[in-house]
Short mmCIF file of C-alpha atoms in Angstrom, two decimals:
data_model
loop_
_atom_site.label_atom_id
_atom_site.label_comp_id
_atom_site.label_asym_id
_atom_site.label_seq_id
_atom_site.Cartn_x
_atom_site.Cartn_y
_atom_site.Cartn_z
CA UNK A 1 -12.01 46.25 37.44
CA UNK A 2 -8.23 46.62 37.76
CA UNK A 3 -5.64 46.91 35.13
CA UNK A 4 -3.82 43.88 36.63
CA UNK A 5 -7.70 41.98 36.76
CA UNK A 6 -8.26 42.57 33.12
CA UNK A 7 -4.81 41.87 31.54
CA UNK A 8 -5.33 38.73 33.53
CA UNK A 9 -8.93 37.62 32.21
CA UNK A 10 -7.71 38.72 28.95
CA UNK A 11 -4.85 36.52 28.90
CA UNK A 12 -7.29 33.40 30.00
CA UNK A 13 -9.31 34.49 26.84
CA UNK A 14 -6.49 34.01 24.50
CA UNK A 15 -5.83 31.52 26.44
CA UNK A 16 -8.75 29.36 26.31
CA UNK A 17 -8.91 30.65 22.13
CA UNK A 18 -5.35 29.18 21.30
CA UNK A 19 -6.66 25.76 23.08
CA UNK A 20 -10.17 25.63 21.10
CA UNK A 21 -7.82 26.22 17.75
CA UNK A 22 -5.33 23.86 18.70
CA UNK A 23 -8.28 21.32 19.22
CA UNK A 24 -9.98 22.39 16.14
CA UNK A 25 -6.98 22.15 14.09
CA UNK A 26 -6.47 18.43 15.71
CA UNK A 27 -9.70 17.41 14.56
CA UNK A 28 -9.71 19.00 11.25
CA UNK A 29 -5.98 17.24 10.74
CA UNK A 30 -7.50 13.90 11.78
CA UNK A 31 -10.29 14.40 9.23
CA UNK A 32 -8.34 15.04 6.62
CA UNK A 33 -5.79 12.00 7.25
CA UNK A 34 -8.25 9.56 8.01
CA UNK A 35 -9.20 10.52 4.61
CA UNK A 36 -5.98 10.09 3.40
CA UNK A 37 -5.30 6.87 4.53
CA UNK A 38 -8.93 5.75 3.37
CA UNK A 39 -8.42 5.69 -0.16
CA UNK A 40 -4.96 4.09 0.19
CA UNK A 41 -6.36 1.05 2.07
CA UNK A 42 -9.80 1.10 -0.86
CA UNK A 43 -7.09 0.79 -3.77
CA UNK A 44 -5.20 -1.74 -2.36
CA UNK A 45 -8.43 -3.88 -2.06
CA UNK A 46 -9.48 -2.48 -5.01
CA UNK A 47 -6.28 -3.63 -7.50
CA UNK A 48 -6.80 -7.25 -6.22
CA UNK A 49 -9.67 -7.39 -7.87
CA UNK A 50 -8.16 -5.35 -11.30
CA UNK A 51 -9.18 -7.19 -14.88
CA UNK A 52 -5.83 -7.34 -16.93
CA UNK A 53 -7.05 -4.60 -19.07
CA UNK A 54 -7.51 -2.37 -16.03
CA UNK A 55 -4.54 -3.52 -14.42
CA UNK A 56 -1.92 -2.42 -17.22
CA UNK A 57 -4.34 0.79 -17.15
CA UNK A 58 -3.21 1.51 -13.87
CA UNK A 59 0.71 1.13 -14.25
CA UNK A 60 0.26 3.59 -17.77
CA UNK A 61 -1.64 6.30 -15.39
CA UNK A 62 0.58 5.38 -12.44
CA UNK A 63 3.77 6.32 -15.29
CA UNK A 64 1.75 9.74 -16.42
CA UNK A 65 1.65 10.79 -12.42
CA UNK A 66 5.45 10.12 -12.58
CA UNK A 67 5.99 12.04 -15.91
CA UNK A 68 3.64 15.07 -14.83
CA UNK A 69 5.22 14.93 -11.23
CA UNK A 70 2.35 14.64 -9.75
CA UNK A 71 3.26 11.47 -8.09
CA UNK A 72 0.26 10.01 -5.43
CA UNK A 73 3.46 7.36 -3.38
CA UNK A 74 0.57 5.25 -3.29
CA UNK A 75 0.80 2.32 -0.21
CA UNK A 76 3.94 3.45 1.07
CA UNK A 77 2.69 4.20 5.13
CA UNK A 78 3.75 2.16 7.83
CA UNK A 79 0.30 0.96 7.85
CA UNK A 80 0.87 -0.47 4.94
CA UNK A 81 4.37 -2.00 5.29
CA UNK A 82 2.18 -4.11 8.54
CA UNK A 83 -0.72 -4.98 5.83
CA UNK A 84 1.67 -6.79 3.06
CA UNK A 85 4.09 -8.27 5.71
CA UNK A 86 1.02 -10.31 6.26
CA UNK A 87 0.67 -11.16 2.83
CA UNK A 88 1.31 -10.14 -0.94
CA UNK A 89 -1.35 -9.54 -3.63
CA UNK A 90 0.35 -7.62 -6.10
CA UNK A 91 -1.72 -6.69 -9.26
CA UNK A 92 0.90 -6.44 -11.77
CA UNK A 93 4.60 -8.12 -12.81
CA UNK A 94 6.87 -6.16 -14.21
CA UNK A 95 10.17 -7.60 -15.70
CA UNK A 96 12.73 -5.17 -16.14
CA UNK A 97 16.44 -3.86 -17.06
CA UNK A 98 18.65 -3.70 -13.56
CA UNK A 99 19.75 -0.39 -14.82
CA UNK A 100 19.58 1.71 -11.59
CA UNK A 101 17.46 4.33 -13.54
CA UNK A 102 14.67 2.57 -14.20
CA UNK A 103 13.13 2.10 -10.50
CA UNK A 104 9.50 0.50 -11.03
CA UNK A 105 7.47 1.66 -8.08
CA UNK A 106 9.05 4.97 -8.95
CA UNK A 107 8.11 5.36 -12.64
CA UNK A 108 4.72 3.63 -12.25
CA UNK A 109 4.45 5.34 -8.95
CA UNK A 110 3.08 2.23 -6.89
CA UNK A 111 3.84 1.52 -3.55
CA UNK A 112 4.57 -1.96 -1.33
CA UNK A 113 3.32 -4.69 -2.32
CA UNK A 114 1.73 -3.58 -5.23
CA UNK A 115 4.44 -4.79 -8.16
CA UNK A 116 6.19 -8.31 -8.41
CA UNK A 117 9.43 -7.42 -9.59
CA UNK A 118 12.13 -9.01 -11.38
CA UNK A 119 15.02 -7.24 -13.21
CA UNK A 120 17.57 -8.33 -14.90
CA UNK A 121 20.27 -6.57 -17.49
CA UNK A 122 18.36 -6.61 -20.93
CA UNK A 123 15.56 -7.51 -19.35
CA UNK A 124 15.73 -11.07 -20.78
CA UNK A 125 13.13 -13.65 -19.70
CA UNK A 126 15.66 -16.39 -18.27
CA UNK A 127 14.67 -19.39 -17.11
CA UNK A 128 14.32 -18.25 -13.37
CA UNK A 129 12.54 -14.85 -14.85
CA UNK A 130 9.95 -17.05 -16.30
CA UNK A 131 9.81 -19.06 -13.49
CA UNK A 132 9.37 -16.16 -11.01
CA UNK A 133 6.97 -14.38 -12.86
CA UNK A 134 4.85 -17.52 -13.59
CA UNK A 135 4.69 -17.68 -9.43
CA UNK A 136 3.64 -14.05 -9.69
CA UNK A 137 0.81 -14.81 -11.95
CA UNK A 138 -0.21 -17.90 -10.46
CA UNK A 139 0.01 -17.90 -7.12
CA UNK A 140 0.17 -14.34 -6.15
CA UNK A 141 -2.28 -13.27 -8.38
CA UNK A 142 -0.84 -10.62 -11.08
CA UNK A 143 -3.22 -9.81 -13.45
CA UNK A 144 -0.59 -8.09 -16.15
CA UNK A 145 3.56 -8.62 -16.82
CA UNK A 146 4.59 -5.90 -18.81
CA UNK A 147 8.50 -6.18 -20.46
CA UNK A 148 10.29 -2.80 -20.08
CA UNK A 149 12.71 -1.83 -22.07
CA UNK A 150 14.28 1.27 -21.92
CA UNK A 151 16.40 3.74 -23.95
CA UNK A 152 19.90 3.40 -24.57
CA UNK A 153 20.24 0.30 -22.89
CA UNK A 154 23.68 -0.73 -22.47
CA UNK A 155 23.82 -4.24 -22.69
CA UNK A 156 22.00 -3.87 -26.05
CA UNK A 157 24.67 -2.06 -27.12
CA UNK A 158 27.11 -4.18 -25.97
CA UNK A 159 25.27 -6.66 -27.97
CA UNK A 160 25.62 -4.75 -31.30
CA UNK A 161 28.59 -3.66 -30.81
CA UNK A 162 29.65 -7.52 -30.48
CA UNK A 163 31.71 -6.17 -27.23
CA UNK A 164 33.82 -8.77 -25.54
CA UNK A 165 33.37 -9.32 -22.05
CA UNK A 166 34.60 -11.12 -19.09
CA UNK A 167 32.44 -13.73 -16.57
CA UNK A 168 29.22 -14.86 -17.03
CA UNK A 169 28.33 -10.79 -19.16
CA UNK A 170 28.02 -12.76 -22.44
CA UNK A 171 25.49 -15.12 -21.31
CA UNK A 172 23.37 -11.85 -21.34
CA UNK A 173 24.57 -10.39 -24.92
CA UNK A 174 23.61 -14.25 -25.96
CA UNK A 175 20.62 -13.84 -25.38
CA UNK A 176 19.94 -10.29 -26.02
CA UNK A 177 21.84 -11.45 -30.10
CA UNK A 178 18.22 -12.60 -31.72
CA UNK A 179 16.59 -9.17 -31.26
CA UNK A 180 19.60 -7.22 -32.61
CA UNK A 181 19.38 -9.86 -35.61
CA UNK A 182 15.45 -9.55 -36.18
CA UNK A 183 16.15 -5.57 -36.04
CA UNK A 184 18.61 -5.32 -38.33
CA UNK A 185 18.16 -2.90 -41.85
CA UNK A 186 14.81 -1.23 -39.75
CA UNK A 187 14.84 2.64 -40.10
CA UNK A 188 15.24 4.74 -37.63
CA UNK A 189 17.61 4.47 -34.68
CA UNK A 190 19.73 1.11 -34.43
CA UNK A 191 20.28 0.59 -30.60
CA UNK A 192 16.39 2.27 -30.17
CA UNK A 193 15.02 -0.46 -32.37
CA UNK A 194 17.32 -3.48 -31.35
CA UNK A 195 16.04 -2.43 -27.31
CA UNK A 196 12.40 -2.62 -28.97
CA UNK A 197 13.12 -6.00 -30.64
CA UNK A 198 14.53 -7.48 -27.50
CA UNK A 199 11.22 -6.34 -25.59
CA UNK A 200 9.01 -8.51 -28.18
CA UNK A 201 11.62 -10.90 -28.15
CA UNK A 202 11.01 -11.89 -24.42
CA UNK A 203 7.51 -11.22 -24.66
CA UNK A 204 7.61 -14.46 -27.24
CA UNK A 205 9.38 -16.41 -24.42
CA UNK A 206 6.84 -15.65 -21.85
CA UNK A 207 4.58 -16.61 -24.04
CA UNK A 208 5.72 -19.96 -24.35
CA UNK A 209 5.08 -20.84 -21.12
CA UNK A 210 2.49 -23.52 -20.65
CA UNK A 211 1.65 -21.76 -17.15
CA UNK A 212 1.31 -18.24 -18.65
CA UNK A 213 -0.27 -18.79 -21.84
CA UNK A 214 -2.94 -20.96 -19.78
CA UNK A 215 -3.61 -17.97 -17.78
CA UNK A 216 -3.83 -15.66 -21.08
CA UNK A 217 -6.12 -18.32 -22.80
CA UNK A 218 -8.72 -18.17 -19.90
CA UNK A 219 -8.49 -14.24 -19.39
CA UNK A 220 -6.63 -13.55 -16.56
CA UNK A 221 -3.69 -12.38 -17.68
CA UNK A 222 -2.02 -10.22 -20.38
CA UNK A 223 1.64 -9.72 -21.55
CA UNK A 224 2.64 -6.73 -22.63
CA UNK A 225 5.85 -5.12 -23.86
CA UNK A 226 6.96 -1.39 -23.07
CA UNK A 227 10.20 1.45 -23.90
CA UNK A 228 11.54 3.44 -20.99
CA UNK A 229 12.59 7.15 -22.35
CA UNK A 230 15.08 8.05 -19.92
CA UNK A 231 15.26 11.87 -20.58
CA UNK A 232 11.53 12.24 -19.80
CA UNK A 233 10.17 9.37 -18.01
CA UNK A 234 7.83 8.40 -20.42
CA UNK A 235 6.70 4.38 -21.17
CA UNK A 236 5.19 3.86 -24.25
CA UNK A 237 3.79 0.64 -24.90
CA UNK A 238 5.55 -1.56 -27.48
CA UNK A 239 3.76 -3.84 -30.03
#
């Protein structure tokens, strides 16, 4: 056997090796993301089915993934994105500050069409809030609205402060007032425990709705107030 001969049947060898990897690694990578993308397609069944209890269980472990950074992004493939353009079943409501830090699909980590959203400075149950979020629960099928409040919220503190401000602003601070009343002589911090108050506050006006409290009465729904720590992530449920 020449030199030439055996560099060249050598070279097929590694050759044909690389190819056999290159397969191998194919297959294993399709293993592994078909088993990826399994789970992801089982939970989104899976939370349409949720009990209210289990639901708000899955936004608080959702929230300690975000605060542990061990974040899942949950439903966020473009399979997905073709799966709720169909159709929405989200399994929770969540009705929240606008403040830009306080992203829900972020802090819960969820993904599409998993939270019905509606956010609004102070986080104040409006009558187009309620209205939304009785949709959410009614026709779409949320099982849980949880109220977030969050730390040094500023139109709170606009509202203690009794800050005067242009446009439609004080329609907000209006309705944000009764909370920093009701929390008024309470130890502790003042703006920490007028955000708190404002959090039951709106929970009281969900609660008023004929729609919603029908929903609570036969089990299929709970309301549920929460406190956004901004330096660490962290929601704490609020009662």
């Amino acid at each position: 056997m020449t030199k030439k001969y055996r560099q060249a049947n050598v070279s097929r060898r590694n050759l044909l090796k690389l190819s056999a990897g290159a397969i191998s690694a194919g297959v294993l990578a399709a293993g592994v993301g078909s088993n990826l993308v399994a789970p992801e397609k089982a939970s989104a069944q899976n939370k349409q089915d949720l009990s209210p209890d289990e639901a708000l269980q899955a936004l608080l472990d959702g929230n300690d993934r975000f605060v542990k950074a061990k974040r899942r992004n949950p439903n966020q493939s473009q399979s997905r994105l073709r799966e709720v353009a169909k159709g929405q079943k989200p399994f929770a409501s969540i009705l929240s500050c606008a403040d830009s830090r306080v992203p829900s699909e972020i802090i819960f980590d969820q993904g599409l069409g998993d939270l019905f959203v509606c956010r609004v400075a102070g986080n104040i149950a409006t009558t187009e809030e309620i209205g939304s979020l009785e949709f959410g629960s009614l026709v779409l099928g949320t099982k849980v609205i949880m109220v977030v409040g969050h730390e040094r919220c500023g139109a709170v503190d606009a509202t203690i402060k009794g800050a005067s401000v242009p446009g439609q602003i004080g329609s907000l601070l209006v309705a944000i007032q009764p909370a920093v009343e009701k929390s008024k002589g309470q130890p502790g911090d003042k703006l920490e425990n007028a955000c708190k108050a404002n959090v039951l506050g709106q929970i009281e006006k969900l609660k008023s709705s004929p729609v919603l409290s029908a929903l609570i009465k036969e089990g299929k729904l709970k309301i549920v107030g929460s406190y956004y720590d901004l330096d660490t992530g962290k929601v704490s449920l609020v009662s």
